[in-house]
PDB file of N, CA and C in Angstrom:
ATOM      1  N   MET A 248      51.062  51.304 -67.782  1.00 53.00           N
ATOM      2  CA  MET A 248      51.215  49.912 -68.177  1.00 53.00           C
ATOM      3  C   MET A 248      50.258  49.611 -69.329  1.00 53.00           C
ATOM      4  N   THR A 249      50.764  48.953 -70.372  1.00 66.00           N
ATOM      5  CA  THR A 249      49.929  48.641 -71.530  1.00 66.00           C
ATOM      6  C   THR A 249      49.244  47.294 -71.347  1.00 66.00           C
ATOM      7  N   GLU A 250      48.082  47.184 -71.956  1.00 72.00           N
ATOM      8  CA  GLU A 250      47.352  45.916 -71.903  1.00 72.00           C
ATOM      9  C   GLU A 250      48.050  44.899 -72.795  1.00 72.00           C
ATOM     10  N   PRO A 251      48.036  43.627 -72.403  1.00 81.00           N
ATOM     11  CA  PRO A 251      48.636  42.609 -73.273  1.00 81.00           C
ATOM     12  C   PRO A 251      47.804  42.461 -74.548  1.00 81.00           C
ATOM     13  N   LEU A 252      48.469  42.144 -75.642  1.00 92.00           N
ATOM     14  CA  LEU A 252      47.782  41.937 -76.906  1.00 92.00           C
ATOM     15  C   LEU A 252      46.986  40.638 -76.835  1.00 92.00           C
ATOM     16  N   THR A 253      45.754  40.696 -77.298  1.00 94.00           N
ATOM     17  CA  THR A 253      44.914  39.498 -77.343  1.00 94.00           C
ATOM     18  C   THR A 253      44.607  39.165 -78.801  1.00 94.00           C
ATOM     19  N   LEU A 254      44.200  37.949 -79.035  1.00 94.00           N
ATOM     20  CA  LEU A 254      43.988  37.436 -80.381  1.00 94.00           C
ATOM     21  C   LEU A 254      42.928  38.213 -81.149  1.00 94.00           C
ATOM     22  N   ASP A 255      41.936  38.742 -80.469  1.00 93.00           N
ATOM     23  CA  ASP A 255      40.883  39.494 -81.165  1.00 93.00           C
ATOM     24  C   ASP A 255      41.387  40.822 -81.721  1.00 93.00           C
ATOM     25  N   ARG A 256      42.530  41.325 -81.233  1.00 94.00           N
ATOM     26  CA  ARG A 256      43.082  42.608 -81.686  1.00 94.00           C
ATOM     27  C   ARG A 256      44.289  42.454 -82.600  1.00 94.00           C
ATOM     28  N   LEU A 257      44.691  41.230 -82.890  1.00 95.00           N
ATOM     29  CA  LEU A 257      45.837  40.996 -83.769  1.00 95.00           C
ATOM     30  C   LEU A 257      45.427  41.294 -85.213  1.00 95.00           C
ATOM     31  N   PRO A 258      46.184  42.152 -85.922  1.00 95.00           N
ATOM     32  CA  PRO A 258      45.826  42.491 -87.304  1.00 95.00           C
ATOM     33  C   PRO A 258      45.935  41.288 -88.250  1.00 95.00           C
ATOM     34  N   VAL A 259      45.146  41.331 -89.307  1.00 95.00           N
ATOM     35  CA  VAL A 259      45.167  40.287 -90.332  1.00 95.00           C
ATOM     36  C   VAL A 259      46.568  40.187 -90.917  1.00 95.00           C
ATOM     37  N   GLY A 260      47.051  38.955 -91.060  1.00 95.00           N
ATOM     38  CA  GLY A 260      48.360  38.693 -91.639  1.00 95.00           C
ATOM     39  C   GLY A 260      49.499  38.628 -90.634  1.00 95.00           C
ATOM     40  N   GLU A 261      49.261  39.037 -89.392  1.00 95.00           N
ATOM     41  CA  GLU A 261      50.319  39.010 -88.382  1.00 95.00           C
ATOM     42  C   GLU A 261      50.276  37.723 -87.572  1.00 95.00           C
ATOM     43  N   SER A 262      51.446  37.337 -87.068  1.00 95.00           N
ATOM     44  CA  SER A 262      51.591  36.131 -86.245  1.00 95.00           C
ATOM     45  C   SER A 262      52.119  36.496 -84.876  1.00 95.00           C
ATOM     46  N   ARG A 263      51.698  35.735 -83.903  1.00 96.00           N
ATOM     47  CA  ARG A 263      52.200  35.854 -82.534  1.00 96.00           C
ATOM     48  C   ARG A 263      52.165  34.457 -81.917  1.00 96.00           C
ATOM     49  N   VAL A 264      52.653  34.373 -80.681  1.00 96.00           N
ATOM     50  CA  VAL A 264      52.672  33.112 -79.947  1.00 96.00           C
ATOM     51  C   VAL A 264      51.694  33.217 -78.780  1.00 96.00           C
ATOM     52  N   VAL A 265      50.934  32.156 -78.553  1.00 95.00           N
ATOM     53  CA  VAL A 265      49.985  32.133 -77.442  1.00 95.00           C
ATOM     54  C   VAL A 265      50.764  32.174 -76.131  1.00 95.00           C
ATOM     55  N   ALA A 266      50.410  33.118 -75.276  1.00 94.00           N
ATOM     56  CA  ALA A 266      51.037  33.234 -73.956  1.00 94.00           C
ATOM     57  C   ALA A 266      50.177  32.563 -72.904  1.00 94.00           C
ATOM     58  N   ALA A 267      48.850  32.759 -72.989  1.00 92.00           N
ATOM     59  CA  ALA A 267      47.933  32.193 -71.994  1.00 92.00           C
ATOM     60  C   ALA A 267      46.517  32.195 -72.547  1.00 92.00           C
ATOM     61  N   VAL A 268      45.704  31.281 -72.017  1.00 92.00           N
ATOM     62  CA  VAL A 268      44.285  31.223 -72.359  1.00 92.00           C
ATOM     63  C   VAL A 268      43.507  31.321 -71.063  1.00 92.00           C
ATOM     64  N   GLY A 269      42.742  32.387 -70.937  1.00 85.00           N
ATOM     65  CA  GLY A 269      41.963  32.586 -69.720  1.00 85.00           C
ATOM     66  C   GLY A 269      40.647  33.250 -70.040  1.00 85.00           C
ATOM     67  N   ILE A 270      39.549  32.628 -69.699  1.00 72.00           N
ATOM     68  CA  ILE A 270      38.226  33.168 -69.983  1.00 72.00           C
ATOM     69  C   ILE A 270      37.816  34.091 -68.837  1.00 72.00           C
ATOM     70  N   PRO A 271      37.541  35.377 -69.123  1.00 66.00           N
ATOM     71  CA  PRO A 271      37.171  36.307 -68.060  1.00 66.00           C
ATOM     72  C   PRO A 271      35.940  35.877 -67.259  1.00 66.00           C
ATOM     73  N   SER A 272      34.984  35.249 -67.928  1.00 63.00           N
ATOM     74  CA  SER A 272      33.769  34.824 -67.233  1.00 63.00           C
ATOM     75  C   SER A 272      34.017  33.608 -66.346  1.00 63.00           C
ATOM     76  N   GLY A 273      35.206  33.016 -66.479  1.00 65.00           N
ATOM     77  CA  GLY A 273      35.533  31.847 -65.667  1.00 65.00           C
ATOM     78  C   GLY A 273      34.936  30.552 -66.195  1.00 65.00           C
ATOM     79  N   ASP A 274      34.480  30.559 -67.436  1.00 77.00           N
ATOM     80  CA  ASP A 274      33.873  29.371 -68.036  1.00 77.00           C
ATOM     81  C   ASP A 274      34.970  28.359 -68.379  1.00 77.00           C
ATOM     82  N   ARG A 275      35.153  27.399 -67.507  1.00 83.00           N
ATOM     83  CA  ARG A 275      36.227  26.411 -67.678  1.00 83.00           C
ATOM     84  C   ARG A 275      36.018  25.541 -68.907  1.00 83.00           C
ATOM     85  N   LEU A 276      34.767  25.284 -69.289  1.00 85.00           N
ATOM     86  CA  LEU A 276      34.505  24.451 -70.461  1.00 85.00           C
ATOM     87  C   LEU A 276      34.990  25.124 -71.740  1.00 85.00           C
ATOM     88  N   VAL A 277      34.772  26.436 -71.846  1.00 85.00           N
ATOM     89  CA  VAL A 277      35.242  27.168 -73.028  1.00 85.00           C
ATOM     90  C   VAL A 277      36.765  27.162 -73.064  1.00 85.00           C
ATOM     91  N   ARG A 278      37.392  27.398 -71.933  1.00 87.00           N
ATOM     92  CA  ARG A 278      38.856  27.386 -71.866  1.00 87.00           C
ATOM     93  C   ARG A 278      39.398  26.021 -72.281  1.00 87.00           C
ATOM     94  N   CYS A 279      38.821  24.964 -71.758  1.00 90.00           N
ATOM     95  CA  CYS A 279      39.261  23.602 -72.110  1.00 90.00           C
ATOM     96  C   CYS A 279      39.092  23.348 -73.602  1.00 90.00           C
ATOM     97  N   ARG A 280      37.992  23.831 -74.167  1.00 90.00           N
ATOM     98  CA  ARG A 280      37.726  23.625 -75.591  1.00 90.00           C
ATOM     99  C   ARG A 280      38.773  24.357 -76.443  1.00 90.00           C
ATOM    100  N   LEU A 281      39.125  25.575 -76.055  1.00 91.00           N
ATOM    101  CA  LEU A 281      40.159  26.316 -76.785  1.00 91.00           C
ATOM    102  C   LEU A 281      41.504  25.584 -76.721  1.00 91.00           C
ATOM    103  N   LEU A 282      41.825  25.052 -75.561  1.00 91.00           N
ATOM    104  CA  LEU A 282      43.071  24.295 -75.417  1.00 91.00           C
ATOM    105  C   LEU A 282      43.036  23.032 -76.263  1.00 91.00           C
ATOM    106  N   GLU A 283      41.897  22.347 -76.292  1.00 92.00           N
ATOM    107  CA  GLU A 283      41.754  21.134 -77.105  1.00 92.00           C
ATOM    108  C   GLU A 283      41.891  21.428 -78.592  1.00 92.00           C
ATOM    109  N   MET A 284      41.507  22.628 -79.009  1.00 92.00           N
ATOM    110  CA  MET A 284      41.604  23.007 -80.419  1.00 92.00           C
ATOM    111  C   MET A 284      43.020  23.416 -80.805  1.00 92.00           C
ATOM    112  N   GLY A 285      43.953  23.386 -79.857  1.00 93.00           N
ATOM    113  CA  GLY A 285      45.344  23.632 -80.173  1.00 93.00           C
ATOM    114  C   GLY A 285      45.883  24.981 -79.746  1.00 93.00           C
ATOM    115  N   LEU A 286      45.087  25.800 -79.091  1.00 94.00           N
ATOM    116  CA  LEU A 286      45.552  27.108 -78.629  1.00 94.00           C
ATOM    117  C   LEU A 286      46.282  26.968 -77.293  1.00 94.00           C
ATOM    118  N   LEU A 287      47.373  26.240 -77.331  1.00 94.00           N
ATOM    119  CA  LEU A 287      48.178  25.994 -76.135  1.00 94.00           C
ATOM    120  C   LEU A 287      49.284  27.045 -76.031  1.00 94.00           C
ATOM    121  N   PRO A 288      49.687  27.400 -74.821  1.00 94.00           N
ATOM    122  CA  PRO A 288      50.814  28.332 -74.679  1.00 94.00           C
ATOM    123  C   PRO A 288      52.028  27.829 -75.458  1.00 94.00           C
ATOM    124  N   GLY A 289      52.652  28.759 -76.198  1.00 94.00           N
ATOM    125  CA  GLY A 289      53.812  28.413 -77.017  1.00 94.00           C
ATOM    126  C   GLY A 289      53.475  28.137 -78.472  1.00 94.00           C
ATOM    127  N   THR A 290      52.197  28.079 -78.817  1.00 95.00           N
ATOM    128  CA  THR A 290      51.772  27.798 -80.187  1.00 95.00           C
ATOM    129  C   THR A 290      51.740  29.087 -80.999  1.00 95.00           C
ATOM    130  N   GLU A 291      52.345  29.057 -82.176  1.00 96.00           N
ATOM    131  CA  GLU A 291      52.291  30.229 -83.057  1.00 96.00           C
ATOM    132  C   GLU A 291      50.949  30.243 -83.789  1.00 96.00           C
ATOM    133  N   VAL A 292      50.351  31.417 -83.873  1.00 97.00           N
ATOM    134  CA  VAL A 292      49.044  31.575 -84.510  1.00 97.00           C
ATOM    135  C   VAL A 292      49.065  32.823 -85.389  1.00 97.00           C
ATOM    136  N   ARG A 293      48.414  32.727 -86.553  1.00 97.00           N
ATOM    137  CA  ARG A 293      48.349  33.847 -87.503  1.00 97.00           C
ATOM    138  C   ARG A 293      46.893  34.120 -87.842  1.00 97.00           C
ATOM    139  N   VAL A 294      46.522  35.396 -87.903  1.00 96.00           N
ATOM    140  CA  VAL A 294      45.171  35.783 -88.313  1.00 96.00           C
ATOM    141  C   VAL A 294      45.134  35.808 -89.833  1.00 96.00           C
ATOM    142  N   VAL A 295      44.243  34.998 -90.416  1.00 96.00           N
ATOM    143  CA  VAL A 295      44.120  34.904 -91.871  1.00 96.00           C
ATOM    144  C   VAL A 295      43.138  35.952 -92.385  1.00 96.00           C
ATOM    145  N   ARG A 296      41.962  36.028 -91.769  1.00 96.00           N
ATOM    146  CA  ARG A 296      40.952  37.011 -92.184  1.00 96.00           C
ATOM    147  C   ARG A 296      39.870  37.132 -91.132  1.00 96.00           C
ATOM    148  N   ARG A 297      39.075  38.163 -91.296  1.00 95.00           N
ATOM    149  CA  ARG A 297      37.928  38.403 -90.423  1.00 95.00           C
ATOM    150  C   ARG A 297      36.675  38.483 -91.276  1.00 95.00           C
ATOM    151  N   ALA A 298      35.559  38.065 -90.719  1.00 92.00           N
ATOM    152  CA  ALA A 298      34.281  38.217 -91.410  1.00 92.00           C
ATOM    153  C   ALA A 298      33.979  39.711 -91.529  1.00 92.00           C
ATOM    154  N   PRO A 299      33.097  40.098 -92.444  1.00 90.00           N
ATOM    155  CA  PRO A 299      32.812  41.523 -92.664  1.00 90.00           C
ATOM    156  C   PRO A 299      32.467  42.315 -91.392  1.00 90.00           C
ATOM    157  N   LEU A 300      31.792  41.736 -90.454  1.00 87.00           N
ATOM    158  CA  LEU A 300      31.451  42.442 -89.220  1.00 87.00           C
ATOM    159  C   LEU A 300      32.438  42.131 -88.085  1.00 87.00           C
ATOM    160  N   GLY A 301      33.552  41.457 -88.421  1.00 82.00           N
ATOM    161  CA  GLY A 301      34.589  41.188 -87.438  1.00 82.00           C
ATOM    162  C   GLY A 301      34.421  39.904 -86.653  1.00 82.00           C
ATOM    163  N   ASP A 302      33.395  39.154 -86.942  1.00 89.00           N
ATOM    164  CA  ASP A 302      33.118  37.932 -86.179  1.00 89.00           C
ATOM    165  C   ASP A 302      32.553  36.878 -87.115  1.00 89.00           C
ATOM    166  N   PRO A 303      33.145  35.727 -87.308  1.00 94.00           N
ATOM    167  CA  PRO A 303      34.293  35.150 -86.622  1.00 94.00           C
ATOM    168  C   PRO A 303      35.628  35.589 -87.234  1.00 94.00           C
ATOM    169  N   ILE A 304      36.691  35.118 -86.598  1.00 96.00           N
ATOM    170  CA  ILE A 304      38.063  35.384 -87.029  1.00 96.00           C
ATOM    171  C   ILE A 304      38.658  34.051 -87.472  1.00 96.00           C
ATOM    172  N   GLU A 305      39.235  34.017 -88.681  1.00 96.00           N
ATOM    173  CA  GLU A 305      39.877  32.795 -89.157  1.00 96.00           C
ATOM    174  C   GLU A 305      41.358  32.835 -88.811  1.00 96.00           C
ATOM    175  N   LEU A 306      41.830  31.757 -88.200  1.00 96.00           N
ATOM    176  CA  LEU A 306      43.214  31.641 -87.751  1.00 96.00           C
ATOM    177  C   LEU A 306      43.896  30.478 -88.448  1.00 96.00           C
ATOM    178  N   ARG A 307      45.207  30.518 -88.448  1.00 97.00           N
ATOM    179  CA  ARG A 307      46.011  29.397 -88.944  1.00 97.00           C
ATOM    180  C   ARG A 307      46.986  29.018 -87.842  1.00 97.00           C
ATOM    181  N   LEU A 308      46.929  27.773 -87.404  1.00 95.00           N
ATOM    182  CA  LEU A 308      47.834  27.283 -86.374  1.00 95.00           C
ATOM    183  C   LEU A 308      48.006  25.786 -86.531  1.00 95.00           C
ATOM    184  N   ARG A 309      49.167  25.297 -86.184  1.00 92.00           N
ATOM    185  CA  ARG A 309      49.463  23.859 -86.209  1.00 92.00           C
ATOM    186  C   ARG A 309      49.061  23.171 -87.527  1.00 92.00           C
ATOM    187  N   GLY A 310      49.142  23.919 -88.636  1.00 94.00           N
ATOM    188  CA  GLY A 310      48.861  23.335 -89.947  1.00 94.00           C
ATOM    189  C   GLY A 310      47.392  23.237 -90.317  1.00 94.00           C
ATOM    190  N   TYR A 311      46.500  23.882 -89.598  1.00 95.00           N
ATOM    191  CA  TYR A 311      45.087  23.858 -89.963  1.00 95.00           C
ATOM    192  C   TYR A 311      44.442  25.214 -89.703  1.00 95.00           C
ATOM    193  N   ALA A 312      43.253  25.398 -90.276  1.00 96.00           N
ATOM    194  CA  ALA A 312      42.498  26.641 -90.112  1.00 96.00           C
ATOM    195  C   ALA A 312      41.483  26.468 -88.989  1.00 96.00           C
ATOM    196  N   LEU A 313      41.309  27.521 -88.205  1.00 95.00           N
ATOM    197  CA  LEU A 313      40.379  27.518 -87.079  1.00 95.00           C
ATOM    198  C   LEU A 313      39.651  28.847 -87.067  1.00 95.00           C
ATOM    199  N   SER A 314      38.341  28.818 -86.884  1.00 95.00           N
ATOM    200  CA  SER A 314      37.557  30.044 -86.762  1.00 95.00           C
ATOM    201  C   SER A 314      37.045  30.168 -85.343  1.00 95.00           C
ATOM    202  N   LEU A 315      37.189  31.374 -84.784  1.00 94.00           N
ATOM    203  CA  LEU A 315      36.747  31.638 -83.420  1.00 94.00           C
ATOM    204  C   LEU A 315      35.861  32.870 -83.384  1.00 94.00           C
ATOM    205  N   ARG A 316      34.972  32.895 -82.426  1.00 93.00           N
ATOM    206  CA  ARG A 316      34.210  34.110 -82.157  1.00 93.00           C
ATOM    207  C   ARG A 316      35.156  35.134 -81.555  1.00 93.00           C
ATOM    208  N   ARG A 317      34.830  36.390 -81.757  1.00 92.00           N
ATOM    209  CA  ARG A 317      35.662  37.480 -81.223  1.00 92.00           C
ATOM    210  C   ARG A 317      35.772  37.386 -79.703  1.00 92.00           C
ATOM    211  N   GLU A 318      34.689  37.034 -79.037  1.00 89.00           N
ATOM    212  CA  GLU A 318      34.681  36.912 -77.569  1.00 89.00           C
ATOM    213  C   GLU A 318      35.665  35.839 -77.096  1.00 89.00           C
ATOM    214  N   GLU A 319      35.715  34.719 -77.803  1.00 90.00           N
ATOM    215  CA  GLU A 319      36.649  33.649 -77.444  1.00 90.00           C
ATOM    216  C   GLU A 319      38.087  34.070 -77.738  1.00 90.00           C
ATOM    217  N   ALA A 320      38.295  34.743 -78.876  1.00 92.00           N
ATOM    218  CA  ALA A 320      39.637  35.191 -79.248  1.00 92.00           C
ATOM    219  C   ALA A 320      40.185  36.213 -78.242  1.00 92.00           C
ATOM    220  N   ALA A 321      39.299  36.975 -77.628  1.00 91.00           N
ATOM    221  CA  ALA A 321      39.721  37.982 -76.643  1.00 91.00           C
ATOM    222  C   ALA A 321      40.305  37.340 -75.395  1.00 91.00           C
ATOM    223  N   ALA A 322      40.064  36.067 -75.182  1.00 90.00           N
ATOM    224  CA  ALA A 322      40.564  35.365 -73.998  1.00 90.00           C
ATOM    225  C   ALA A 322      41.973  34.811 -74.192  1.00 90.00           C
ATOM    226  N   VAL A 323      42.517  34.954 -75.408  1.00 93.00           N
ATOM    227  CA  VAL A 323      43.835  34.401 -75.719  1.00 93.00           C
ATOM    228  C   VAL A 323      44.869  35.526 -75.708  1.00 93.00           C
ATOM    229  N   SER A 324      45.760  35.516 -74.724  1.00 94.00           N
ATOM    230  CA  SER A 324      46.837  36.507 -74.631  1.00 94.00           C
ATOM    231  C   SER A 324      48.004  36.060 -75.491  1.00 94.00           C
ATOM    232  N   LEU A 325      48.668  37.043 -76.104  1.00 95.00           N
ATOM    233  CA  LEU A 325      49.751  36.748 -77.037  1.00 95.00           C
ATOM    234  C   LEU A 325      51.050  37.414 -76.613  1.00 95.00           C
ATOM    235  N   ARG A 326      52.150  36.865 -77.130  1.00 93.00           N
ATOM    236  CA  ARG A 326      53.466  37.469 -76.969  1.00 93.00           C
ATOM    237  C   ARG A 326      54.133  37.437 -78.337  1.00 93.00           C
ATOM    238  N   PRO A 327      55.188  38.220 -78.534  1.00 91.00           N
ATOM    239  CA  PRO A 327      55.875  38.215 -79.831  1.00 91.00           C
ATOM    240  C   PRO A 327      56.466  36.841 -80.148  1.00 91.00           C
ATOM    241  N   THR A 328      56.639  36.578 -81.447  1.00 85.00           N
ATOM    242  CA  THR A 328      57.276  35.327 -81.872  1.00 85.00           C
ATOM    243  C   THR A 328      58.762  35.415 -81.550  1.00 85.00           C
ATOM    244  N   ASP A 329      59.405  34.273 -81.482  1.00 79.00           N
ATOM    245  CA  ASP A 329      60.834  34.218 -81.187  1.00 79.00           C
ATOM    246  C   ASP A 329      61.684  34.530 -82.410  1.00 79.00           C
ATOM    247  N   ARG A 330      61.055  34.511 -83.583  1.00 67.00           N
ATOM    248  CA  ARG A 330      61.790  34.783 -84.809  1.00 67.00           C
ATOM    249  C   ARG A 330      61.347  36.134 -85.375  1.00 67.00           C
ATOM    250  N   ALA A 331      62.162  36.698 -86.242  1.00 52.00           N
ATOM    251  CA  ALA A 331      61.838  37.974 -86.862  1.00 52.00           C
ATOM    252  C   ALA A 331      60.752  37.783 -87.909  1.00 52.00           C
ATOM    253  N   GLU A 332      59.839  38.738 -88.016  1.00 51.00           N
ATOM    254  CA  GLU A 332      58.793  38.693 -89.043  1.00 51.00           C
ATOM    255  C   GLU A 332      59.436  38.955 -90.410  1.00 51.00           C
ATOM    256  N   PRO A 333      58.995  38.265 -91.470  1.00 49.00           N
ATOM    257  CA  PRO A 333      59.560  38.499 -92.817  1.00 49.00           C
ATOM    258  C   PRO A 333      59.140  39.841 -93.367  1.00 49.00           C
TER     259      PRO A 333
END
């Protein structure tokens, strides 16, 4: 069985849809904050770029740019988009 793709492992320039947001440490405040920032299940998200050392990661979703730490991005599970990639 393969591990689900998470946001921290999505290559630059690729898009996927948020499947779930779950913090392994169980920190409900971090999870709530990610949801408030728009990382809701069903939202399409694209990785724009990564900092030189891989942290933070710049994302594009819902018409705005968002930067996340790699640890936070690892808590976001993804699924393929419903449309074909160009």
